[in-house]
PDB file of C-alpha atoms in Angstrom:
ATOM      1  CA  UNK B   1     -17.054  50.491   0.223  1.00 43.00           C
ATOM      2  CA  UNK B   2     -16.567  46.805  -0.633  1.00 39.00           C
ATOM      3  CA  UNK B   3     -16.129  45.967   3.051  1.00 40.00           C
ATOM      4  CA  UNK B   4     -19.392  47.820   3.848  1.00 38.00           C
ATOM      5  CA  UNK B   5     -21.230  45.950   1.074  1.00 35.00           C
ATOM      6  CA  UNK B   6     -19.843  42.641   2.268  1.00 36.00           C
ATOM      7  CA  UNK B   7     -20.809  43.342   5.882  1.00 40.00           C
ATOM      8  CA  UNK B   8     -24.310  44.481   4.777  1.00 37.00           C
ATOM      9  CA  UNK B   9     -24.789  41.361   2.694  1.00 37.00           C
ATOM     10  CA  UNK B  10     -23.705  39.140   5.531  1.00 36.00           C
ATOM     11  CA  UNK B  11     -26.094  40.919   7.951  1.00 37.00           C
ATOM     12  CA  UNK B  12     -28.971  40.371   5.525  1.00 34.00           C
ATOM     13  CA  UNK B  13     -27.935  36.717   5.130  1.00 34.00           C
ATOM     14  CA  UNK B  14     -27.777  36.295   8.904  1.00 37.00           C
ATOM     15  CA  UNK B  15     -31.261  37.857   9.387  1.00 35.00           C
ATOM     16  CA  UNK B  16     -32.769  35.811   6.597  1.00 32.00           C
ATOM     17  CA  UNK B  17     -31.446  32.570   8.012  1.00 31.00           C
ATOM     18  CA  UNK B  18     -32.221  33.714  11.621  1.00 32.00           C
ATOM     19  CA  UNK B  19     -29.081  31.899  12.824  1.00 36.00           C
ATOM     20  CA  UNK B  20     -27.975  34.043  15.745  1.00 37.00           C
ATOM     21  CA  UNK B  21     -24.274  33.288  15.517  1.00 56.00           C
ATOM     22  CA  UNK B  22     -23.669  33.874  11.775  1.00 55.00           C
ATOM     23  CA  UNK B  23     -22.795  37.542  12.172  1.00 53.00           C
ATOM     24  CA  UNK B  24     -20.320  36.616  14.996  1.00 56.00           C
ATOM     25  CA  UNK B  25     -18.889  33.672  13.011  1.00 58.00           C
ATOM     26  CA  UNK B  26     -18.474  35.704   9.915  1.00 52.00           C
ATOM     27  CA  UNK B  27     -16.746  38.531  11.749  1.00 57.00           C
ATOM     28  CA  UNK B  28     -19.532  41.072  10.921  1.00 49.00           C
ATOM     29  CA  UNK B  29     -20.192  41.862  14.590  1.00 54.00           C
ATOM     30  CA  UNK B  30     -16.509  42.411  15.202  1.00 57.00           C
ATOM     31  CA  UNK B  31     -16.109  44.670  12.142  1.00 58.00           C
ATOM     32  CA  UNK B  32     -19.093  46.753  13.179  1.00 54.00           C
ATOM     33  CA  UNK B  33     -18.220  46.734  16.905  1.00 66.00           C
ATOM     34  CA  UNK B  34     -21.527  44.965  17.811  1.00 75.00           C
ATOM     35  CA  UNK B  35     -21.663  42.955  21.066  1.00 82.00           C
ATOM     36  CA  UNK B  36     -22.092  39.249  20.588  1.00 90.00           C
ATOM     37  CA  UNK B  37     -25.164  37.530  21.945  1.00 91.00           C
ATOM     38  CA  UNK B  38     -24.676  35.822  25.278  1.00 93.00           C
ATOM     39  CA  UNK B  39     -24.728  32.321  23.624  1.00 93.00           C
ATOM     40  CA  UNK B  40     -22.008  33.415  21.134  1.00 93.00           C
ATOM     41  CA  UNK B  41     -19.877  35.046  23.879  1.00 95.00           C
ATOM     42  CA  UNK B  42     -19.938  31.983  26.105  1.00 95.00           C
ATOM     43  CA  UNK B  43     -19.274  29.585  23.244  1.00 94.00           C
ATOM     44  CA  UNK B  44     -16.469  31.675  21.729  1.00 95.00           C
ATOM     45  CA  UNK B  45     -14.817  32.308  25.083  1.00 96.00           C
ATOM     46  CA  UNK B  46     -14.923  28.606  25.978  1.00 96.00           C
ATOM     47  CA  UNK B  47     -13.661  27.524  22.496  1.00 96.00           C
ATOM     48  CA  UNK B  48     -10.839  30.078  22.760  1.00 96.00           C
ATOM     49  CA  UNK B  49      -9.794  28.885  26.196  1.00 97.00           C
ATOM     50  CA  UNK B  50      -9.864  25.222  25.093  1.00 97.00           C
ATOM     51  CA  UNK B  51      -7.719  26.033  22.016  1.00 97.00           C
ATOM     52  CA  UNK B  52      -5.316  28.086  24.076  1.00 97.00           C
ATOM     53  CA  UNK B  53      -4.836  25.309  26.577  1.00 98.00           C
ATOM     54  CA  UNK B  54      -4.442  22.527  23.995  1.00 98.00           C
ATOM     55  CA  UNK B  55      -2.023  24.413  21.690  1.00 98.00           C
ATOM     56  CA  UNK B  56       0.001  25.564  24.629  1.00 98.00           C
ATOM     57  CA  UNK B  57       0.339  21.992  25.924  1.00 98.00           C
ATOM     58  CA  UNK B  58       1.719  21.187  22.447  1.00 98.00           C
ATOM     59  CA  UNK B  59       4.123  24.130  22.728  1.00 98.00           C
ATOM     60  CA  UNK B  60       5.684  22.748  25.867  1.00 98.00           C
ATOM     61  CA  UNK B  61       6.927  19.706  23.913  1.00 97.00           C
ATOM     62  CA  UNK B  62       7.140  20.872  20.304  1.00 97.00           C
ATOM     63  CA  UNK B  63       8.548  24.475  20.434  1.00 97.00           C
ATOM     64  CA  UNK B  64      12.230  25.054  20.100  1.00 97.00           C
ATOM     65  CA  UNK B  65      11.994  28.343  22.067  1.00 96.00           C
ATOM     66  CA  UNK B  66      12.233  28.641  25.806  1.00 97.00           C
ATOM     67  CA  UNK B  67      10.521  31.972  25.592  1.00 97.00           C
ATOM     68  CA  UNK B  68       7.620  30.410  23.792  1.00 97.00           C
ATOM     69  CA  UNK B  69       7.493  27.521  26.292  1.00 98.00           C
ATOM     70  CA  UNK B  70       7.289  30.052  29.250  1.00 98.00           C
ATOM     71  CA  UNK B  71       4.499  31.886  27.443  1.00 98.00           C
ATOM     72  CA  UNK B  72       2.679  28.594  26.790  1.00 98.00           C
ATOM     73  CA  UNK B  73       2.952  27.575  30.487  1.00 98.00           C
ATOM     74  CA  UNK B  74       1.398  30.936  31.399  1.00 98.00           C
ATOM     75  CA  UNK B  75      -1.388  30.493  28.845  1.00 98.00           C
ATOM     76  CA  UNK B  76      -2.272  27.074  30.296  1.00 98.00           C
ATOM     77  CA  UNK B  77      -2.502  28.440  33.788  1.00 98.00           C
ATOM     78  CA  UNK B  78      -4.366  31.638  32.876  1.00 98.00           C
ATOM     79  CA  UNK B  79      -6.849  30.053  30.465  1.00 97.00           C
ATOM     80  CA  UNK B  80      -7.572  27.178  32.813  1.00 98.00           C
ATOM     81  CA  UNK B  81      -8.554  29.781  35.391  1.00 98.00           C
ATOM     82  CA  UNK B  82     -10.864  31.692  33.047  1.00 97.00           C
ATOM     83  CA  UNK B  83     -12.406  28.403  31.875  1.00 96.00           C
ATOM     84  CA  UNK B  84     -13.121  27.464  35.485  1.00 96.00           C
ATOM     85  CA  UNK B  85     -14.610  30.801  36.206  1.00 95.00           C
ATOM     86  CA  UNK B  86     -16.754  30.825  33.074  1.00 95.00           C
ATOM     87  CA  UNK B  87     -17.949  27.243  33.834  1.00 94.00           C
ATOM     88  CA  UNK B  88     -18.968  28.254  37.382  1.00 92.00           C
ATOM     89  CA  UNK B  89     -20.929  31.282  36.028  1.00 91.00           C
ATOM     90  CA  UNK B  90     -22.774  29.082  33.618  1.00 91.00           C
ATOM     91  CA  UNK B  91     -23.395  26.103  35.933  1.00 84.00           C
ATOM     92  CA  UNK B  92     -24.656  28.179  38.877  1.00 79.00           C
ATOM     93  CA  UNK B  93     -27.786  28.560  36.757  1.00 66.00           C
ATOM     94  CA  UNK B  94     -27.747  32.335  36.411  1.00 69.00           C
ATOM     95  CA  UNK B  95     -26.835  32.103  32.740  1.00 79.00           C
ATOM     96  CA  UNK B  96     -28.856  29.644  30.723  1.00 81.00           C
ATOM     97  CA  UNK B  97     -26.262  28.677  28.090  1.00 88.00           C
ATOM     98  CA  UNK B  98     -24.733  25.305  27.293  1.00 88.00           C
ATOM     99  CA  UNK B  99     -20.939  25.299  27.408  1.00 91.00           C
ATOM    100  CA  UNK B 100     -19.210  23.466  24.570  1.00 93.00           C
ATOM    101  CA  UNK B 101     -17.376  20.334  25.831  1.00 92.00           C
ATOM    102  CA  UNK B 102     -15.019  19.988  22.832  1.00 95.00           C
ATOM    103  CA  UNK B 103     -13.488  22.057  20.143  1.00 95.00           C
ATOM    104  CA  UNK B 104     -15.684  22.964  17.161  1.00 95.00           C
ATOM    105  CA  UNK B 105     -14.472  22.148  13.612  1.00 95.00           C
ATOM    106  CA  UNK B 106     -12.691  25.426  13.003  1.00 93.00           C
ATOM    107  CA  UNK B 107     -10.790  25.372  16.293  1.00 95.00           C
ATOM    108  CA  UNK B 108      -9.988  21.654  15.872  1.00 97.00           C
ATOM    109  CA  UNK B 109      -8.511  22.341  12.450  1.00 97.00           C
ATOM    110  CA  UNK B 110      -6.222  24.895  13.911  1.00 96.00           C
ATOM    111  CA  UNK B 111      -5.056  22.466  16.634  1.00 97.00           C
ATOM    112  CA  UNK B 112      -4.616  19.678  14.085  1.00 97.00           C
ATOM    113  CA  UNK B 113      -2.536  21.963  11.844  1.00 96.00           C
ATOM    114  CA  UNK B 114      -0.308  22.883  14.675  1.00 97.00           C
ATOM    115  CA  UNK B 115       0.092  19.306  15.937  1.00 97.00           C
ATOM    116  CA  UNK B 116       1.728  18.340  12.679  1.00 98.00           C
ATOM    117  CA  UNK B 117       4.601  20.791  13.159  1.00 98.00           C
ATOM    118  CA  UNK B 118       7.774  20.706  15.290  1.00 97.00           C
ATOM    119  CA  UNK B 119      10.657  22.963  16.215  1.00 97.00           C
ATOM    120  CA  UNK B 120      11.021  26.280  14.441  1.00 97.00           C
ATOM    121  CA  UNK B 121       8.001  25.728  12.168  1.00 98.00           C
ATOM    122  CA  UNK B 122       5.839  24.959  15.171  1.00 98.00           C
ATOM    123  CA  UNK B 123       7.107  27.933  17.154  1.00 97.00           C
ATOM    124  CA  UNK B 124       6.455  30.384  14.291  1.00 97.00           C
ATOM    125  CA  UNK B 125       2.907  29.049  13.663  1.00 97.00           C
ATOM    126  CA  UNK B 126       2.119  28.926  17.421  1.00 98.00           C
ATOM    127  CA  UNK B 127       3.402  32.430  17.961  1.00 97.00           C
ATOM    128  CA  UNK B 128       1.385  33.798  15.002  1.00 97.00           C
ATOM    129  CA  UNK B 129      -1.664  31.866  16.190  1.00 97.00           C
ATOM    130  CA  UNK B 130      -1.366  33.434  19.578  1.00 97.00           C
ATOM    131  CA  UNK B 131      -1.346  36.972  18.227  1.00 97.00           C
ATOM    132  CA  UNK B 132      -4.409  36.318  16.083  1.00 96.00           C
ATOM    133  CA  UNK B 133      -6.280  34.460  18.835  1.00 96.00           C
ATOM    134  CA  UNK B 134      -5.642  37.222  21.477  1.00 97.00           C
ATOM    135  CA  UNK B 135      -6.659  39.952  19.042  1.00 96.00           C
ATOM    136  CA  UNK B 136      -9.919  38.112  18.502  1.00 95.00           C
ATOM    137  CA  UNK B 137     -10.366  37.504  22.242  1.00 96.00           C
ATOM    138  CA  UNK B 138      -9.697  41.137  23.107  1.00 97.00           C
ATOM    139  CA  UNK B 139     -12.301  42.269  20.526  1.00 94.00           C
ATOM    140  CA  UNK B 140     -14.839  39.654  21.812  1.00 95.00           C
ATOM    141  CA  UNK B 141     -14.379  40.632  25.550  1.00 97.00           C
ATOM    142  CA  UNK B 142     -14.315  44.414  24.785  1.00 96.00           C
ATOM    143  CA  UNK B 143     -17.562  44.201  22.835  1.00 95.00           C
ATOM    144  CA  UNK B 144     -19.343  42.019  25.382  1.00 96.00           C
ATOM    145  CA  UNK B 145     -18.004  44.019  28.317  1.00 96.00           C
ATOM    146  CA  UNK B 146     -19.403  47.194  26.829  1.00 95.00           C
ATOM    147  CA  UNK B 147     -22.788  46.065  25.545  1.00 94.00           C
ATOM    148  CA  UNK B 148     -23.412  42.503  26.619  1.00 94.00           C
ATOM    149  CA  UNK B 149     -26.835  41.592  27.881  1.00 92.00           C
ATOM    150  CA  UNK B 150     -25.909  39.597  30.992  1.00 92.00           C
ATOM    151  CA  UNK B 151     -24.529  41.545  34.004  1.00 93.00           C
ATOM    152  CA  UNK B 152     -22.490  38.657  35.432  1.00 92.00           C
ATOM    153  CA  UNK B 153     -20.929  37.924  32.059  1.00 94.00           C
ATOM    154  CA  UNK B 154     -20.205  41.623  31.455  1.00 95.00           C
ATOM    155  CA  UNK B 155     -18.381  41.788  34.752  1.00 96.00           C
ATOM    156  CA  UNK B 156     -16.417  38.570  33.859  1.00 97.00           C
ATOM    157  CA  UNK B 157     -15.577  40.092  30.415  1.00 97.00           C
ATOM    158  CA  UNK B 158     -14.382  43.388  31.902  1.00 98.00           C
ATOM    159  CA  UNK B 159     -12.386  41.629  34.633  1.00 98.00           C
ATOM    160  CA  UNK B 160     -10.743  39.318  32.127  1.00 98.00           C
ATOM    161  CA  UNK B 161     -10.056  41.859  29.403  1.00 98.00           C
ATOM    162  CA  UNK B 162      -6.867  43.391  30.953  1.00 98.00           C
ATOM    163  CA  UNK B 163      -5.336  39.928  31.197  1.00 97.00           C
ATOM    164  CA  UNK B 164      -6.162  39.183  27.552  1.00 98.00           C
ATOM    165  CA  UNK B 165      -4.595  42.562  26.513  1.00 98.00           C
ATOM    166  CA  UNK B 166      -1.508  41.620  28.478  1.00 98.00           C
ATOM    167  CA  UNK B 167      -1.474  38.176  26.695  1.00 98.00           C
ATOM    168  CA  UNK B 168      -1.673  39.933  23.355  1.00 98.00           C
ATOM    169  CA  UNK B 169       1.395  42.103  24.268  1.00 98.00           C
ATOM    170  CA  UNK B 170       3.253  39.069  25.459  1.00 98.00           C
ATOM    171  CA  UNK B 171       2.413  37.215  22.250  1.00 97.00           C
ATOM    172  CA  UNK B 172       3.600  40.171  20.140  1.00 97.00           C
ATOM    173  CA  UNK B 173       6.926  40.070  22.169  1.00 96.00           C
ATOM    174  CA  UNK B 174       7.455  36.465  21.141  1.00 94.00           C
ATOM    175  CA  UNK B 175       7.903  37.610  17.570  1.00 86.00           C
ATOM    176  CA  UNK B 176      10.742  40.008  18.444  1.00 83.00           C
TER     177      UNK B 176
END
């Protein structure tokens, strides 16, 4: 009941401030299974890719686990590809959304926290971060793929989703 009341309060707050991304940023859309707006989807997908790439570059030099380094190498490759594909969808002009060019504050804070660590501490934090990030990405892509309002982005979300689900399983294996 408390979760429902919190979600309801956040929805009312979001509507009152008419800031489109507040429900997405606060996790309300995810909790309710609501598709993100196109602007939110593009921004969050781009931010997620940037964070994946940057944290994985760190993992190649800071992790003490060969398994984690192999995973990081794969994340750099795969997320660079999805970033390129998303960028081409947006720059072709079919989707009128501005892609972020740098990490927002929340994503930058995660990167900065990770950058301060080394060895075993780095590996544990990176591995944990990968599980959380891929759970969020799977949710985002599932929701947009089902009910997004742009056909090209829905196709992109549905095509990318199985890869993200595989990444989540791979990230969970890192913890074993």
